[in-house]
PDB file of C-alpha atoms in Angstrom:
ATOM      1  CA  UNK U  19      12.795  29.625  33.437  1.00  0.00           C
ATOM      2  CA  UNK U  20       9.290  28.988  31.703  1.00  0.00           C
ATOM      3  CA  UNK U  21       9.100  25.954  29.265  1.00  0.00           C
ATOM      4  CA  UNK U  22       8.886  27.428  26.067  1.00  0.00           C
ATOM      5  CA  UNK U  23       5.473  27.011  24.238  1.00  0.00           C
ATOM      6  CA  UNK U  24       5.140  24.697  21.553  1.00  0.00           C
ATOM      7  CA  UNK U  25       3.059  25.104  18.745  1.00  0.00           C
ATOM      8  CA  UNK U  26       1.926  21.058  18.427  1.00  0.00           C
ATOM      9  CA  UNK U  27       2.529  18.231  20.436  1.00  0.00           C
ATOM     10  CA  UNK U  28       5.194  15.649  19.815  1.00  0.00           C
ATOM     11  CA  UNK U  29       8.473  16.281  17.667  1.00  0.00           C
ATOM     12  CA  UNK U  30       6.603  16.843  14.297  1.00  0.00           C
ATOM     13  CA  UNK U  31       3.264  18.362  13.402  1.00  0.00           C
ATOM     14  CA  UNK U  32       0.818  15.845  12.375  1.00  0.00           C
ATOM     15  CA  UNK U  33      -0.559  17.816   9.583  1.00  0.00           C
ATOM     16  CA  UNK U  34       2.986  17.908   8.022  1.00  0.00           C
ATOM     17  CA  UNK U  35       3.412  14.515   8.816  1.00  0.00           C
ATOM     18  CA  UNK U  36       0.254  13.497   6.678  1.00  0.00           C
ATOM     19  CA  UNK U  37       1.244  15.776   4.094  1.00  0.00           C
ATOM     20  CA  UNK U  38       4.390  13.962   3.476  1.00  0.00           C
ATOM     21  CA  UNK U  39       2.382  10.659   3.676  1.00  0.00           C
ATOM     22  CA  UNK U  40       0.626  11.868   0.701  1.00  0.00           C
ATOM     23  CA  UNK U  41       3.676  13.137  -0.901  1.00  0.00           C
ATOM     24  CA  UNK U  42       5.069   9.613  -0.781  1.00  0.00           C
ATOM     25  CA  UNK U  43       1.975   7.726  -1.885  1.00  0.00           C
ATOM     26  CA  UNK U  44       2.028  10.178  -4.918  1.00  0.00           C
ATOM     27  CA  UNK U  45       5.284   9.471  -5.615  1.00  0.00           C
ATOM     28  CA  UNK U  46       4.770   5.873  -5.832  1.00  0.00           C
ATOM     29  CA  UNK U  47       1.921   5.606  -7.722  1.00  0.00           C
ATOM     30  CA  UNK U  48       3.725   7.873 -10.355  1.00  0.00           C
ATOM     31  CA  UNK U  49       6.330   5.254 -10.445  1.00  0.00           C
ATOM     32  CA  UNK U  50       3.797   2.759 -11.011  1.00  0.00           C
ATOM     33  CA  UNK U  51       2.640   4.503 -14.173  1.00  0.00           C
ATOM     34  CA  UNK U  52       6.185   4.719 -15.530  1.00  0.00           C
ATOM     35  CA  UNK U  53       7.004   0.771 -14.892  1.00  0.00           C
ATOM     36  CA  UNK U  54       3.529  -0.283 -16.357  1.00  0.00           C
ATOM     37  CA  UNK U  55       2.740   1.952 -18.902  1.00  0.00           C
ATOM     38  CA  UNK U  56       5.881   2.322 -21.147  1.00  0.00           C
ATOM     39  CA  UNK U  57       5.519   4.905 -23.823  1.00  0.00           C
ATOM     40  CA  UNK U  58       5.752   3.921 -27.673  1.00  0.00           C
ATOM     41  CA  UNK U  59       9.387   3.561 -28.844  1.00  0.00           C
ATOM     42  CA  UNK U  60      10.910   4.067 -32.048  1.00  0.00           C
ATOM     43  CA  UNK U  61       9.273   6.480 -34.795  1.00  0.00           C
ATOM     44  CA  UNK U  62       5.801   7.514 -33.817  1.00  0.00           C
ATOM     45  CA  UNK U  63       2.974   7.333 -36.489  1.00  0.00           C
ATOM     46  CA  UNK U  64      -0.277   9.466 -36.469  1.00  0.00           C
ATOM     47  CA  UNK U  65      -1.541   6.198 -38.226  1.00  0.00           C
ATOM     48  CA  UNK U  66      -4.284   4.636 -36.430  1.00  0.00           C
ATOM     49  CA  UNK U  67      -3.020   1.043 -36.973  1.00  0.00           C
ATOM     50  CA  UNK U  68      -0.236   2.345 -34.879  1.00  0.00           C
ATOM     51  CA  UNK U  69      -2.248   3.482 -31.888  1.00  0.00           C
ATOM     52  CA  UNK U  70      -4.152   0.340 -31.910  1.00  0.00           C
ATOM     53  CA  UNK U  71      -0.992  -1.527 -32.137  1.00  0.00           C
ATOM     54  CA  UNK U  72       0.052   0.388 -28.737  1.00  0.00           C
ATOM     55  CA  UNK U  73      -2.956  -0.103 -27.217  1.00  0.00           C
ATOM     56  CA  UNK U  74      -3.022  -3.722 -27.031  1.00  0.00           C
ATOM     57  CA  UNK U  75       0.933  -3.742 -26.625  1.00  0.00           C
ATOM     58  CA  UNK U  76      -0.092  -2.409 -22.962  1.00  0.00           C
ATOM     59  CA  UNK U  77      -3.438  -3.680 -22.367  1.00  0.00           C
ATOM     60  CA  UNK U  78      -2.219  -6.345 -20.045  1.00  0.00           C
ATOM     61  CA  UNK U  79       0.389  -3.952 -18.452  1.00  0.00           C
ATOM     62  CA  UNK U  80      -2.580  -2.058 -17.854  1.00  0.00           C
ATOM     63  CA  UNK U  81      -3.834  -4.819 -15.583  1.00  0.00           C
ATOM     64  CA  UNK U  82      -0.775  -4.678 -13.525  1.00  0.00           C
ATOM     65  CA  UNK U  83      -1.014  -0.871 -13.145  1.00  0.00           C
ATOM     66  CA  UNK U  84      -4.612  -0.930 -12.034  1.00  0.00           C
ATOM     67  CA  UNK U  85      -3.827  -3.855  -9.598  1.00  0.00           C
ATOM     68  CA  UNK U  86      -0.811  -2.277  -7.804  1.00  0.00           C
ATOM     69  CA  UNK U  87      -2.813   1.239  -7.591  1.00  0.00           C
ATOM     70  CA  UNK U  88      -5.371  -0.046  -6.167  1.00  0.00           C
ATOM     71  CA  UNK U  89      -3.407  -2.006  -3.522  1.00  0.00           C
ATOM     72  CA  UNK U  90      -1.526   0.994  -2.661  1.00  0.00           C
ATOM     73  CA  UNK U  91      -4.772   3.147  -2.584  1.00  0.00           C
ATOM     74  CA  UNK U  92      -5.935   0.764   0.109  1.00  0.00           C
ATOM     75  CA  UNK U  93      -2.812   1.131   2.022  1.00  0.00           C
ATOM     76  CA  UNK U  94      -3.538   4.857   1.820  1.00  0.00           C
ATOM     77  CA  UNK U  95      -6.724   4.693   2.991  1.00  0.00           C
ATOM     78  CA  UNK U  96      -5.811   2.272   6.065  1.00  0.00           C
ATOM     79  CA  UNK U  97      -2.790   4.682   6.903  1.00  0.00           C
ATOM     80  CA  UNK U  98      -5.133   7.727   6.922  1.00  0.00           C
ATOM     81  CA  UNK U  99      -7.930   6.018   8.858  1.00  0.00           C
ATOM     82  CA  UNK U 100      -5.421   5.358  11.394  1.00  0.00           C
ATOM     83  CA  UNK U 101      -4.007   9.016  11.253  1.00  0.00           C
ATOM     84  CA  UNK U 102      -7.397  10.528  11.306  1.00  0.00           C
ATOM     85  CA  UNK U 103      -7.730   9.100  14.777  1.00  0.00           C
ATOM     86  CA  UNK U 104      -4.874  10.274  16.372  1.00  0.00           C
ATOM     87  CA  UNK U 105      -5.011  13.506  18.488  1.00  0.00           C
ATOM     88  CA  UNK U 106      -1.244  13.903  18.274  1.00  0.00           C
ATOM     89  CA  UNK U 107       1.655  11.664  17.353  1.00  0.00           C
ATOM     90  CA  UNK U 108       4.874  11.192  19.526  1.00  0.00           C
ATOM     91  CA  UNK U 109       8.421   9.995  18.489  1.00  0.00           C
ATOM     92  CA  UNK U 110       8.012   6.550  18.284  1.00  0.00           C
ATOM     93  CA  UNK U 111       4.789   6.932  16.258  1.00  0.00           C
ATOM     94  CA  UNK U 112       6.693   9.163  13.992  1.00  0.00           C
ATOM     95  CA  UNK U 113       9.411   6.592  13.368  1.00  0.00           C
ATOM     96  CA  UNK U 114       6.941   3.847  12.727  1.00  0.00           C
ATOM     97  CA  UNK U 115       5.091   5.994  10.025  1.00  0.00           C
ATOM     98  CA  UNK U 116       8.709   6.716   8.361  1.00  0.00           C
ATOM     99  CA  UNK U 117       9.451   2.813   8.477  1.00  0.00           C
ATOM    100  CA  UNK U 118       6.004   2.100   6.524  1.00  0.00           C
ATOM    101  CA  UNK U 119       6.437   4.960   3.997  1.00  0.00           C
ATOM    102  CA  UNK U 120       9.818   3.105   3.222  1.00  0.00           C
ATOM    103  CA  UNK U 121       8.298   0.173   2.559  1.00  0.00           C
ATOM    104  CA  UNK U 122       5.521   1.931   0.378  1.00  0.00           C
ATOM    105  CA  UNK U 123       8.385   3.343  -1.985  1.00  0.00           C
ATOM    106  CA  UNK U 124       9.469  -0.267  -2.609  1.00  0.00           C
ATOM    107  CA  UNK U 125       6.247  -1.552  -3.873  1.00  0.00           C
ATOM    108  CA  UNK U 126       6.820  -0.283  -7.496  1.00  0.00           C
ATOM    109  CA  UNK U 127      10.029  -1.869  -7.776  1.00  0.00           C
ATOM    110  CA  UNK U 128       8.843  -5.200  -6.351  1.00  0.00           C
ATOM    111  CA  UNK U 129       5.982  -5.152  -8.407  1.00  0.00           C
ATOM    112  CA  UNK U 130       8.249  -4.427 -11.534  1.00  0.00           C
ATOM    113  CA  UNK U 131      10.472  -7.161 -10.549  1.00  0.00           C
ATOM    114  CA  UNK U 132       7.201  -9.689  -9.731  1.00  0.00           C
ATOM    115  CA  UNK U 133       6.065  -9.042 -13.491  1.00  0.00           C
ATOM    116  CA  UNK U 134       9.528  -9.670 -15.210  1.00  0.00           C
ATOM    117  CA  UNK U 135      10.277 -12.957 -13.029  1.00  0.00           C
ATOM    118  CA  UNK U 136       9.293 -16.519 -14.161  1.00  0.00           C
ATOM    119  CA  UNK U 137      10.965 -17.904 -10.959  1.00  0.00           C
ATOM    120  CA  UNK U 138      10.078 -17.856  -7.668  1.00  0.00           C
ATOM    121  CA  UNK U 139      13.623 -16.856  -6.497  1.00  0.00           C
ATOM    122  CA  UNK U 140      14.583 -14.196  -5.570  1.00  0.00           C
ATOM    123  CA  UNK U 141      12.378 -11.892  -7.297  1.00  0.00           C
ATOM    124  CA  UNK U 142       9.161 -14.150  -7.320  1.00  0.00           C
ATOM    125  CA  UNK U 143       8.612 -13.635  -3.368  1.00  0.00           C
ATOM    126  CA  UNK U 144       9.818 -10.109  -3.493  1.00  0.00           C
ATOM    127  CA  UNK U 145       6.411  -8.402  -3.880  1.00  0.00           C
ATOM    128  CA  UNK U 146       4.697 -10.690  -1.523  1.00  0.00           C
ATOM    129  CA  UNK U 147       7.638  -9.773   1.136  1.00  0.00           C
ATOM    130  CA  UNK U 148       7.166  -6.160   0.744  1.00  0.00           C
ATOM    131  CA  UNK U 149       3.472  -6.590   0.953  1.00  0.00           C
ATOM    132  CA  UNK U 150       3.916  -8.649   4.039  1.00  0.00           C
ATOM    133  CA  UNK U 151       6.540  -6.109   5.712  1.00  0.00           C
ATOM    134  CA  UNK U 152       4.105  -2.928   4.838  1.00  0.00           C
ATOM    135  CA  UNK U 153       1.083  -4.773   6.333  1.00  0.00           C
ATOM    136  CA  UNK U 154       3.043  -5.548   9.575  1.00  0.00           C
ATOM    137  CA  UNK U 155       4.502  -2.122  10.029  1.00  0.00           C
ATOM    138  CA  UNK U 156       1.358  -0.655   9.495  1.00  0.00           C
ATOM    139  CA  UNK U 157      -0.302  -3.046  12.102  1.00  0.00           C
ATOM    140  CA  UNK U 158       2.591  -2.220  14.331  1.00  0.00           C
ATOM    141  CA  UNK U 159       1.808   1.546  14.213  1.00  0.00           C
ATOM    142  CA  UNK U 160      -1.939   0.651  14.511  1.00  0.00           C
ATOM    143  CA  UNK U 161      -1.244  -1.502  17.776  1.00  0.00           C
ATOM    144  CA  UNK U 162       1.003   1.139  19.155  1.00  0.00           C
ATOM    145  CA  UNK U 163      -1.555   3.880  18.806  1.00  0.00           C
ATOM    146  CA  UNK U 164      -4.172   1.710  19.983  1.00  0.00           C
ATOM    147  CA  UNK U 165      -2.314   0.931  23.112  1.00  0.00           C
ATOM    148  CA  UNK U 166      -1.518   4.753  23.740  1.00  0.00           C
ATOM    149  CA  UNK U 167      -4.184   6.647  25.424  1.00  0.00           C
ATOM    150  CA  UNK U 168      -2.625  10.124  25.227  1.00  0.00           C
ATOM    151  CA  UNK U 169      -2.407   9.509  21.171  1.00  0.00           C
ATOM    152  CA  UNK U 170      -5.854   7.534  20.169  1.00  0.00           C
ATOM    153  CA  UNK U 171      -9.215   9.675  20.028  1.00  0.00           C
ATOM    154  CA  UNK U 172     -10.978   8.537  22.921  1.00  0.00           C
ATOM    155  CA  UNK U 173     -14.450   8.159  20.940  1.00  0.00           C
ATOM    156  CA  UNK U 174     -13.956   5.233  18.917  1.00  0.00           C
ATOM    157  CA  UNK U 175     -15.961   2.407  19.408  1.00  0.00           C
ATOM    158  CA  UNK U 176     -14.680  -1.408  19.928  1.00  0.00           C
ATOM    159  CA  UNK U 177     -16.278  -2.581  16.567  1.00  0.00           C
ATOM    160  CA  UNK U 178     -14.884  -0.010  14.623  1.00  0.00           C
ATOM    161  CA  UNK U 179     -11.342  -1.015  16.303  1.00  0.00           C
ATOM    162  CA  UNK U 180     -12.003  -4.461  15.745  1.00  0.00           C
ATOM    163  CA  UNK U 181     -13.203  -3.882  12.024  1.00  0.00           C
ATOM    164  CA  UNK U 182      -9.967  -1.823  10.945  1.00  0.00           C
ATOM    165  CA  UNK U 183      -7.770  -4.496  12.949  1.00  0.00           C
ATOM    166  CA  UNK U 184      -9.075  -7.003  11.009  1.00  0.00           C
ATOM    167  CA  UNK U 185      -8.493  -5.029   7.739  1.00  0.00           C
ATOM    168  CA  UNK U 186      -4.884  -3.961   8.315  1.00  0.00           C
ATOM    169  CA  UNK U 187      -4.166  -7.588   9.701  1.00  0.00           C
ATOM    170  CA  UNK U 188      -5.567  -9.293   6.445  1.00  0.00           C
ATOM    171  CA  UNK U 189      -2.923  -7.898   3.923  1.00  0.00           C
ATOM    172  CA  UNK U 190       0.045  -9.291   5.759  1.00  0.00           C
ATOM    173  CA  UNK U 191      -1.666 -12.404   6.237  1.00  0.00           C
ATOM    174  CA  UNK U 192      -2.334 -12.859   2.538  1.00  0.00           C
ATOM    175  CA  UNK U 193       1.203 -11.877   1.846  1.00  0.00           C
ATOM    176  CA  UNK U 194       2.523 -15.048   3.915  1.00  0.00           C
ATOM    177  CA  UNK U 195       0.181 -17.264   1.811  1.00  0.00           C
ATOM    178  CA  UNK U 196       1.666 -15.596  -1.228  1.00  0.00           C
ATOM    179  CA  UNK U 197       5.123 -16.352   0.308  1.00  0.00           C
ATOM    180  CA  UNK U 198       4.454 -19.987   0.647  1.00  0.00           C
ATOM    181  CA  UNK U 199       2.497 -20.592  -2.661  1.00  0.00           C
ATOM    182  CA  UNK U 200       5.040 -18.885  -4.671  1.00  0.00           C
ATOM    183  CA  UNK U 201       8.179 -19.808  -2.929  1.00  0.00           C
ATOM    184  CA  UNK U 202       8.231 -23.316  -4.303  1.00  0.00           C
ATOM    185  CA  UNK U 203       9.117 -24.167  -7.937  1.00  0.00           C
ATOM    186  CA  UNK U 204       5.965 -26.574  -8.173  1.00  0.00           C
ATOM    187  CA  UNK U 205       3.386 -24.281  -6.658  1.00  0.00           C
ATOM    188  CA  UNK U 206       5.051 -20.979  -8.218  1.00  0.00           C
ATOM    189  CA  UNK U 207       2.284 -18.836  -9.794  1.00  0.00           C
ATOM    190  CA  UNK U 208      -0.433 -21.669  -9.183  1.00  0.00           C
ATOM    191  CA  UNK U 209      -2.670 -18.448  -8.079  1.00  0.00           C
ATOM    192  CA  UNK U 210      -2.330 -15.463  -9.993  1.00  0.00           C
ATOM    193  CA  UNK U 211      -1.113 -12.604  -7.753  1.00  0.00           C
ATOM    194  CA  UNK U 212      -3.946 -10.634  -9.122  1.00  0.00           C
ATOM    195  CA  UNK U 213      -6.924 -12.953  -8.056  1.00  0.00           C
ATOM    196  CA  UNK U 214      -4.754 -13.511  -4.558  1.00  0.00           C
ATOM    197  CA  UNK U 215      -4.583 -10.029  -3.356  1.00  0.00           C
ATOM    198  CA  UNK U 216      -8.173  -9.402  -5.143  1.00  0.00           C
ATOM    199  CA  UNK U 217      -9.369 -11.276  -2.024  1.00  0.00           C
ATOM    200  CA  UNK U 218      -8.155  -8.893   0.701  1.00  0.00           C
ATOM    201  CA  UNK U 219      -8.844  -5.876  -1.528  1.00  0.00           C
ATOM    202  CA  UNK U 220     -12.648  -6.934  -1.746  1.00  0.00           C
ATOM    203  CA  UNK U 221     -12.813  -7.720   1.860  1.00  0.00           C
ATOM    204  CA  UNK U 222     -11.166  -4.333   2.666  1.00  0.00           C
ATOM    205  CA  UNK U 223     -13.770  -2.389   0.533  1.00  0.00           C
ATOM    206  CA  UNK U 224     -16.642  -4.528   1.628  1.00  0.00           C
ATOM    207  CA  UNK U 225     -15.605  -3.678   5.372  1.00  0.00           C
ATOM    208  CA  UNK U 226     -15.125  -0.228   5.649  1.00  0.00           C
ATOM    209  CA  UNK U 227     -16.997   1.951   7.954  1.00  0.00           C
ATOM    210  CA  UNK U 228     -16.958   5.489   8.487  1.00  0.00           C
ATOM    211  CA  UNK U 229     -17.603   5.787  12.006  1.00  0.00           C
TER     212      UNK U 229
END
């Protein structure tokens, strides 16, 4: 008996998996808008002073929104850099992608809990833990793909592999530093979270390569 001819390699078509990734990231980015930019409550007025007051009330929340959005955007770029260099996806690869997407869904919640928390435990370090798990899961995905000759595109240079590995690994490292700093009542908040993660974001953007 002849084996059935499969329409794609692996348990899930790679393009459909990437569409799912797009949807999850879009969902997470929508949630951070809802969490960080509240709609005006009470009686809405057309008076210009009402809009000025509302604008200033969300000004600082806007910084939190932009920060979380950029962080999600960096994870999005890194994830798709990995997927763009795959010739196919196997079952383990699919499981790792689902695990990574699960951690991404929780970033809007953990960032919201961080913004309303004034103590290190438990919510103070939850955001750092979320980024740590997201980064480690993405790193595991990359390491698995890198060590799977049947999945990784053969035309990648060693320089690019090291570059991408560095850009992925810097985020869980930063999150670990954040846990050590913000996990202690004495040092909690000594480095603002936006400044802490601005460093790996800047490094990641600076070292991005199109090859």
